[in-house]
Amino acid sequence: MMQLESTLTCPSCGHQSVETMPTDACQFFHDCKGCGTQLKSLAGDCCVFCSYGSVPCPPVQSSPTAAWGC
Ligand SMILES: [Zn+2]
């Protein structure tokens, strides 16, 4: 089953928020609702969900042979 909800954890304040991931696009940015920091995907990661989320993004989930990152 594809999981479309991922819990993003802010690296600067630890605030967590559950976000729904788009299935057809990678999301590069997320504004932390706790401290206002703009989370950006880390080098080598395709999106903020792969960098900071509890669940990898849908394109990664749908291709199990792919490396971490879509
Ligand atoms: Zn924060």
XYZ file of C-alpha atoms and ligand atoms in Angstrom:
71
model
C 0.000 0.000 0.000
C 1.155 3.447 -0.896
C 1.359 5.717 2.093
C 0.531 9.289 1.256
C 0.953 10.796 4.675
C 4.362 11.481 6.100
C 5.382 13.080 9.355
C 7.900 15.831 8.742
C 10.253 16.654 11.604
C 11.853 20.080 11.636
C 15.632 19.780 12.163
C 15.858 23.104 13.946
C 13.009 23.007 16.465
C 11.781 19.417 16.349
C 8.228 20.390 15.420
C 6.395 17.570 13.700
C 3.587 17.897 11.222
C 1.715 15.288 9.247
C 1.612 16.249 5.578
C -0.048 14.637 2.614
C 2.410 13.978 -0.177
C 1.582 14.730 -3.791
C 1.843 11.579 -5.931
C 2.811 13.324 -9.133
C 5.405 15.821 -8.000
C 8.303 16.183 -5.640
C 7.995 18.808 -2.947
C 11.270 20.585 -2.390
C 10.246 23.001 0.330
C 8.185 22.986 3.481
C 7.647 25.803 5.923
C 7.881 24.659 9.535
C 4.804 25.728 11.443
C 6.748 25.663 14.681
C 9.632 28.051 14.020
C 9.074 29.245 10.457
C 12.239 27.674 9.082
C 11.959 26.697 5.460
C 12.967 23.066 5.154
C 14.751 22.228 1.928
C 15.501 18.807 0.587
C 19.039 17.722 1.423
C 21.635 17.150 -1.273
C 20.984 13.741 -2.800
C 17.373 13.645 -1.689
C 14.585 14.403 -4.096
C 12.217 16.105 -1.710
C 11.639 17.166 1.876
C 9.807 13.924 2.611
C 12.878 11.860 1.783
C 15.027 14.159 3.921
C 12.804 14.827 6.907
C 9.735 12.630 6.593
C 8.861 9.386 8.298
C 7.887 7.844 4.971
C 9.687 8.176 1.631
C 7.826 9.933 -1.139
C 5.416 8.063 -3.441
C 7.778 7.751 -6.433
C 10.313 6.048 -4.171
C 7.676 3.789 -2.629
C 6.449 2.723 -6.041
C 9.879 1.665 -7.242
C 11.401 -0.593 -4.598
C 14.555 -1.099 -6.626
C 15.274 2.610 -6.720
C 17.672 4.079 -4.250
C 16.426 6.391 -1.515
C 15.464 9.365 -3.663
C 13.282 9.580 -6.737
Zn 10.970 24.327 13.120
